[in-house]
Amino acid sequence: MDVVLGVDLGGTKIAASWVDRAGGAGAVVSVATPAHDGPDAILDAVAFLVDRAMEGNDEISLRAVGIGTAGVVDVSTGTIVSATDALTGWPGTEVSTGVGERLVQHRGSAPLPVYVENDVDAHAAGEVWLGAAAGAPTSVLVAVGTGVGGAVVIDGVAIHGAHHVGGEVGHIPTPGAEGLRCACGLEGHLEAIAAGPAILRRYVALGGVECTDARLVFDKAHAGDTLAQTVVTDAAVALGRAVAGIATVIDPHIIVIGGGVPDAGPIWWEPMERAFRSEVIAPLRELTLVKATLGSRAPIFGAARGAWRLLDEGAAALGPTG
């Protein structure tokens, strides 16, 4: 059986699984990301994980690797255009080439195609292929967790844009975020008020009890802490208004919201959706707005989907006699 390997390369861990053409998958294996040891160490870790994921699977044939990674990616070359310091020295890294070379060295086999895209684009591709947006011709995915990411998908393919930043919704200037610093270094962006760490920082800055994790702020909001409830509501409303703006421009068939923050439940989701519905024009008020369904496996499936597409495009380029 032919398979590809989908890899989710994040700031804290790298996870991978083999995936067949129908979306059947093996067990997910993972390793801690050597995030601050430099690009070579990260690429070594990816190659090691590929080997680990394929151990004991002699009956299947690995055809390609797909990687969803943090950072802005030039998909045509598999190179990191820009990134935050979550991965030290990551900008400029030729991920596709680096992983491909290591796989030849590790496996002693012919070079494998390696597809690389942004992790949120991979997340969206997974949801479009096998999750909440399956079958939708156009969709928008917004992931709200340690940051705020997004993707616009048309006919199963994420739109990357002229500068490789298509779908970067976290950097939309957003009412309510004035004076709040975003991870990109500018102020007033959506991520600066809506992401998990931003919720935590704002709660503490406004006089809340010192917390170590945004989940504790959500716990306090559920328990009736009025300041926590205000901060959570403000974050949710900011997200809802921003998504309304995106929907007005794109007019997608469905909007999927993923990431860890929506797991807070109705205390976050309800004000977010109310803000969205109150901001959009009449034709968009019944637009489907749903929670992502694939969880942490979404970027693995999406990266694998990209790898399958890369193989298909290569076969098409060779022609019928190739």
Short mmCIF file of C-alpha atoms in Angstrom, two decimals:
data_model
loop_
_atom_site.label_atom_id
_atom_site.label_comp_id
_atom_site.label_asym_id
_atom_site.label_seq_id
_atom_site.Cartn_x
_atom_site.Cartn_y
_atom_site.Cartn_z
CA MET A 1 0.00 0.00 0.00
CA ASP A 2 1.27 3.46 -0.92
CA VAL A 3 1.20 6.14 1.77
CA VAL A 4 2.54 9.60 2.48
CA LEU A 5 3.62 10.97 5.83
CA GLY A 6 1.89 14.02 7.30
CA VAL A 7 3.98 16.06 9.74
CA ASP A 8 2.80 18.82 12.11
CA LEU A 9 5.86 20.88 13.08
CA GLY A 10 5.05 23.15 16.01
CA GLY A 11 6.94 25.13 18.59
CA THR A 12 6.69 22.50 21.32
CA LYS A 13 6.33 19.20 19.50
CA ILE A 14 6.52 17.55 16.10
CA ALA A 15 3.83 14.95 15.36
CA ALA A 16 3.46 12.64 12.37
CA SER A 17 1.46 9.77 10.92
CA TRP A 18 1.30 7.93 7.63
CA VAL A 19 -1.85 8.60 5.61
CA ASP A 20 -3.23 6.72 2.61
CA ARG A 21 -5.19 8.20 -0.29
CA ALA A 22 -8.55 7.63 1.39
CA GLY A 23 -7.53 9.32 4.64
CA GLY A 24 -6.76 6.13 6.51
CA ALA A 25 -3.91 6.73 8.92
CA GLY A 26 -1.46 5.06 11.24
CA ALA A 27 -0.72 5.88 14.85
CA VAL A 28 0.51 9.40 15.59
CA VAL A 29 4.08 9.55 16.85
CA SER A 30 5.68 12.66 18.27
CA VAL A 31 8.90 14.13 19.57
CA ALA A 32 9.70 17.35 21.41
CA THR A 33 10.72 20.17 19.07
CA PRO A 34 14.31 21.34 19.62
CA ALA A 35 12.90 24.81 19.04
CA HIS A 36 15.92 26.82 20.14
CA ASP A 37 18.72 24.55 18.95
CA GLY A 38 18.70 25.88 15.41
CA PRO A 39 17.24 24.78 12.06
CA ASP A 40 19.57 21.80 11.60
CA ALA A 41 18.40 20.27 14.87
CA ILE A 42 14.75 20.77 13.90
CA LEU A 43 15.25 19.20 10.46
CA ASP A 44 17.11 16.29 12.08
CA ALA A 45 14.15 15.79 14.41
CA VAL A 46 11.71 15.70 11.48
CA ALA A 47 13.80 13.10 9.64
CA PHE A 48 14.07 11.02 12.81
CA LEU A 49 10.29 11.14 13.24
CA VAL A 50 9.72 10.01 9.66
CA ASP A 51 11.81 6.93 10.35
CA ARG A 52 10.00 6.31 13.63
CA ALA A 53 6.56 6.64 12.06
CA MET A 54 7.45 4.03 9.44
CA GLU A 55 8.97 1.49 11.85
CA GLY A 56 7.32 -1.92 11.65
CA ASN A 57 5.35 -0.96 8.54
CA ASP A 58 7.24 -2.98 5.95
CA GLU A 59 4.04 -3.68 4.04
CA ILE A 60 3.54 -0.02 3.10
CA SER A 61 5.56 2.16 0.76
CA LEU A 62 6.34 5.77 1.64
CA ARG A 63 5.87 7.95 -1.45
CA ALA A 64 6.20 11.52 -0.13
CA VAL A 65 6.24 13.70 2.98
CA GLY A 66 4.00 16.68 3.75
CA ILE A 67 4.90 19.17 6.47
CA GLY A 68 2.78 21.85 8.09
CA THR A 69 5.08 24.24 9.93
CA ALA A 70 4.92 27.41 11.94
CA GLY A 71 5.98 30.44 9.91
CA VAL A 72 5.25 32.05 6.57
CA VAL A 73 6.13 29.54 3.84
CA ASP A 74 7.00 29.89 0.16
CA VAL A 75 5.17 26.73 -0.87
CA SER A 76 6.81 26.68 -4.31
CA THR A 77 10.25 26.10 -2.75
CA GLY A 78 9.40 24.80 0.73
CA THR A 79 11.34 27.69 2.31
CA ILE A 80 10.47 29.69 5.43
CA VAL A 81 9.99 33.34 4.46
CA SER A 82 9.51 34.66 7.98
CA ALA A 83 8.71 33.36 11.45
CA THR A 84 8.53 34.38 15.09
CA ASP A 85 11.26 33.45 17.56
CA ALA A 86 9.25 30.39 18.63
CA LEU A 87 11.66 28.51 16.34
CA THR A 88 15.09 30.09 16.62
CA GLY A 89 16.71 30.88 13.28
CA TRP A 90 13.80 29.42 11.30
CA PRO A 91 13.44 32.23 8.70
CA GLY A 92 15.30 31.31 5.52
CA THR A 93 15.35 27.59 6.28
CA GLU A 94 14.96 25.41 3.17
CA VAL A 95 12.72 22.84 4.83
CA SER A 96 11.87 20.81 1.75
CA THR A 97 15.49 20.46 0.64
CA GLY A 98 16.82 19.89 4.16
CA VAL A 99 14.34 17.17 5.07
CA GLY A 100 14.70 15.53 1.64
CA GLU A 101 18.48 15.30 1.98
CA ARG A 102 18.23 13.83 5.46
CA LEU A 103 15.73 11.20 4.36
CA VAL A 104 18.10 10.02 1.64
CA GLN A 105 20.88 9.76 4.23
CA HIS A 106 18.70 8.04 6.83
CA ARG A 107 16.79 5.67 4.59
CA GLY A 108 19.31 5.02 1.84
CA SER A 109 16.57 5.37 -0.73
CA ALA A 110 15.83 7.55 -3.72
CA PRO A 111 14.81 11.16 -2.93
CA LEU A 112 11.22 11.63 -1.81
CA PRO A 113 9.07 14.65 -2.71
CA VAL A 114 8.61 16.91 0.33
CA TYR A 115 5.68 19.35 0.43
CA VAL A 116 5.81 22.23 2.95
CA GLU A 117 3.12 24.74 3.91
CA ASN A 118 2.08 26.88 6.84
CA ASP A 119 0.63 24.90 9.74
CA VAL A 120 -2.72 26.72 9.74
CA ASP A 121 -3.06 26.16 5.99
CA ALA A 122 -2.40 22.48 6.69
CA HIS A 123 -4.99 22.54 9.48
CA ALA A 124 -7.53 24.02 7.09
CA ALA A 125 -6.70 21.49 4.38
CA GLY A 126 -7.31 18.68 6.85
CA GLU A 127 -10.70 20.02 7.85
CA VAL A 128 -11.64 20.49 4.19
CA TRP A 129 -10.58 16.96 3.28
CA LEU A 130 -11.92 14.96 6.22
CA GLY A 131 -13.41 17.31 8.80
CA ALA A 132 -15.93 20.06 9.41
CA ALA A 133 -15.58 21.68 5.98
CA ALA A 134 -15.60 18.46 3.93
CA GLY A 135 -17.31 19.07 0.60
CA ALA A 136 -17.45 22.86 0.91
CA PRO A 137 -16.26 24.60 -2.28
CA THR A 138 -14.99 27.59 -0.31
CA SER A 139 -14.17 27.81 3.37
CA VAL A 140 -12.39 29.94 5.94
CA LEU A 141 -10.62 28.40 8.92
CA VAL A 142 -9.59 30.42 11.95
CA ALA A 143 -7.41 28.77 14.59
CA VAL A 144 -7.35 30.44 18.00
CA GLY A 145 -4.75 29.12 20.44
CA THR A 146 -1.29 30.38 21.36
CA GLY A 147 -1.72 32.64 18.34
CA VAL A 148 -4.48 33.41 15.86
CA GLY A 149 -4.04 31.90 12.41
CA GLY A 150 -6.28 31.53 9.43
CA ALA A 151 -6.66 30.11 5.96
CA VAL A 152 -8.91 30.69 2.98
CA VAL A 153 -9.51 27.50 1.00
CA ILE A 154 -10.97 27.41 -2.51
CA ASP A 155 -11.57 24.07 -4.24
CA GLY A 156 -9.47 22.31 -1.61
CA VAL A 157 -6.41 24.55 -1.91
CA ALA A 158 -5.36 27.28 0.54
CA ILE A 159 -4.79 30.71 -1.01
CA HIS A 160 -1.21 31.74 -0.22
CA GLY A 161 -1.17 35.21 -1.77
CA ALA A 162 1.49 37.25 -3.56
CA HIS A 163 3.64 37.54 -0.41
CA HIS A 164 2.85 34.11 1.09
CA VAL A 165 0.68 35.56 3.88
CA GLY A 166 -2.82 34.79 2.57
CA GLY A 167 -5.17 34.05 5.46
CA GLU A 168 -3.02 35.66 8.19
CA VAL A 169 -6.09 36.84 10.07
CA GLY A 170 -4.23 37.27 13.36
CA HIS A 171 -2.72 40.50 12.06
CA ILE A 172 -5.94 42.24 11.12
CA PRO A 173 -6.16 45.63 12.91
CA THR A 174 -8.99 45.09 15.38
CA PRO A 175 -11.15 47.42 17.50
CA GLY A 176 -10.48 46.78 21.19
CA ALA A 177 -6.86 45.80 20.63
CA GLU A 178 -5.54 49.35 20.52
CA GLY A 179 -2.29 49.64 22.49
CA LEU A 180 -1.92 45.87 22.84
CA ARG A 181 1.29 44.49 21.33
CA CYS A 182 1.08 41.60 18.89
CA ALA A 183 3.73 38.88 18.57
CA CYS A 184 4.71 40.45 15.22
CA GLY A 185 5.85 43.58 17.10
CA LEU A 186 3.01 45.89 16.03
CA GLU A 187 0.06 47.00 18.14
CA GLY A 188 -3.67 46.63 17.72
CA HIS A 189 -3.86 43.30 15.92
CA LEU A 190 -6.46 40.59 16.54
CA GLU A 191 -3.89 38.19 18.00
CA ALA A 192 -3.00 40.76 20.66
CA ILE A 193 -6.46 40.48 22.23
CA ALA A 194 -7.89 37.13 21.11
CA ALA A 195 -5.10 34.56 21.47
CA GLY A 196 -4.75 32.50 24.63
CA PRO A 197 -1.57 34.22 25.92
CA ALA A 198 -3.13 37.61 25.16
CA ILE A 199 -6.18 36.72 27.27
CA LEU A 200 -3.87 35.75 30.13
CA ARG A 201 -1.75 38.91 29.85
CA ARG A 202 -4.78 41.19 29.74
CA TYR A 203 -6.40 39.52 32.73
CA VAL A 204 -3.27 40.00 34.84
CA ALA A 205 -2.66 43.55 33.56
CA LEU A 206 -6.19 44.58 34.59
CA GLY A 207 -5.66 43.41 38.14
CA GLY A 208 -6.55 39.73 37.99
CA VAL A 209 -4.86 37.11 40.13
CA GLU A 210 -1.51 36.01 38.71
CA CYS A 211 -2.06 32.96 36.50
CA THR A 212 0.31 30.74 34.59
CA ASP A 213 -2.04 29.60 31.83
CA ALA A 214 -4.99 31.03 29.91
CA ARG A 215 -7.01 27.95 30.83
CA LEU A 216 -7.01 29.18 34.42
CA VAL A 217 -8.59 32.45 33.25
CA PHE A 218 -11.34 30.45 31.56
CA ASP A 219 -11.79 28.43 34.75
CA LYS A 220 -12.17 31.64 36.73
CA ALA A 221 -14.68 32.96 34.19
CA HIS A 222 -16.74 29.78 34.55
CA ALA A 223 -16.57 30.18 38.33
CA GLY A 224 -18.02 33.70 38.18
CA ASP A 225 -14.94 35.93 38.27
CA THR A 226 -16.32 39.08 36.61
CA LEU A 227 -12.95 40.36 35.41
CA ALA A 228 -12.15 37.00 33.81
CA GLN A 229 -15.58 36.99 32.18
CA THR A 230 -14.99 40.49 30.78
CA VAL A 231 -11.59 39.60 29.36
CA VAL A 232 -12.88 36.38 27.80
CA THR A 233 -15.91 38.14 26.34
CA ASP A 234 -13.80 40.97 24.91
CA ALA A 235 -11.51 38.44 23.24
CA ALA A 236 -14.45 36.50 21.82
CA VAL A 237 -16.18 39.63 20.51
CA ALA A 238 -12.98 40.84 18.85
CA LEU A 239 -12.64 37.47 17.12
CA GLY A 240 -16.29 37.46 16.03
CA ARG A 241 -16.06 40.94 14.55
CA ALA A 242 -12.87 40.12 12.68
CA VAL A 243 -14.39 36.93 11.27
CA ALA A 244 -17.41 38.96 10.16
CA GLY A 245 -15.08 41.18 8.17
CA ILE A 246 -13.40 38.18 6.56
CA ALA A 247 -16.77 36.64 5.69
CA THR A 248 -17.92 39.85 4.06
CA VAL A 249 -14.90 39.92 1.77
CA ILE A 250 -14.71 36.19 0.97
CA ASP A 251 -18.37 35.07 1.19
CA PRO A 252 -17.40 31.45 1.95
CA HIS A 253 -19.74 28.48 2.17
CA ILE A 254 -18.60 27.71 5.72
CA ILE A 255 -16.39 29.12 8.49
CA VAL A 256 -14.58 26.69 10.78
CA ILE A 257 -13.17 27.79 14.13
CA GLY A 258 -10.45 25.62 15.65
CA GLY A 259 -7.65 25.77 18.19
CA GLY A 260 -7.61 25.44 21.95
CA VAL A 261 -9.48 28.64 22.90
CA PRO A 262 -12.88 27.51 21.50
CA ASP A 263 -12.65 24.55 23.90
CA ALA A 264 -13.66 27.02 26.62
CA GLY A 265 -17.21 26.34 25.49
CA PRO A 266 -20.29 28.59 25.48
CA ILE A 267 -18.67 31.26 27.69
CA TRP A 268 -16.44 32.06 24.69
CA TRP A 269 -18.38 30.71 21.72
CA GLU A 270 -21.69 32.48 22.39
CA PRO A 271 -20.34 36.07 22.56
CA MET A 272 -18.09 35.31 19.57
CA GLU A 273 -21.02 34.12 17.46
CA ARG A 274 -23.32 36.94 18.62
CA ALA A 275 -20.69 39.48 17.58
CA PHE A 276 -20.28 37.77 14.22
CA ARG A 277 -24.02 37.62 13.47
CA SER A 278 -24.58 41.24 14.54
CA GLU A 279 -21.82 42.59 12.28
CA VAL A 280 -22.49 40.81 8.98
CA ILE A 281 -24.96 41.98 6.35
CA ALA A 282 -28.29 40.19 5.90
CA PRO A 283 -27.24 37.68 3.20
CA LEU A 284 -24.50 36.35 5.52
CA ARG A 285 -26.44 36.04 8.76
CA GLU A 286 -27.21 32.36 8.24
CA LEU A 287 -23.67 31.51 7.16
CA THR A 288 -22.57 28.23 8.75
CA LEU A 289 -20.13 28.79 11.61
CA VAL A 290 -18.87 25.58 13.21
CA LYS A 291 -16.18 24.20 15.47
CA ALA A 292 -13.36 22.20 13.91
CA THR A 293 -13.70 18.43 14.32
CA LEU A 294 -10.31 16.86 13.67
CA GLY A 295 -8.45 18.36 16.62
CA SER A 296 -4.69 17.96 16.69
CA ARG A 297 -4.73 15.55 13.72
CA ALA A 298 -6.02 18.20 11.29
CA PRO A 299 -2.60 19.58 10.25
CA ILE A 300 -1.23 16.04 9.84
CA PHE A 301 -4.06 15.15 7.46
CA GLY A 302 -3.77 18.49 5.67
CA ALA A 303 -0.01 18.17 5.19
CA ALA A 304 -0.56 14.64 3.89
CA ARG A 305 -3.18 15.93 1.47
CA GLY A 306 -0.62 18.40 0.16
CA ALA A 307 1.89 15.59 -0.32
CA TRP A 308 -0.64 13.54 -2.31
CA ARG A 309 -1.41 16.59 -4.46
CA LEU A 310 2.32 17.12 -5.07
CA LEU A 311 2.63 13.51 -6.25
CA ASP A 312 -0.38 13.88 -8.53
CA GLU A 313 0.97 17.09 -10.04
CA GLY A 314 4.31 15.39 -10.66
CA ALA A 315 2.61 12.49 -12.39
CA ALA A 316 0.56 14.87 -14.53
CA ALA A 317 3.69 16.78 -15.53
CA LEU A 318 5.32 13.54 -16.69
CA GLY A 319 2.37 12.84 -18.97
CA PRO A 320 0.78 9.50 -19.85
CA THR A 321 4.05 7.90 -20.96
CA GLY A 322 6.19 9.31 -18.12
#
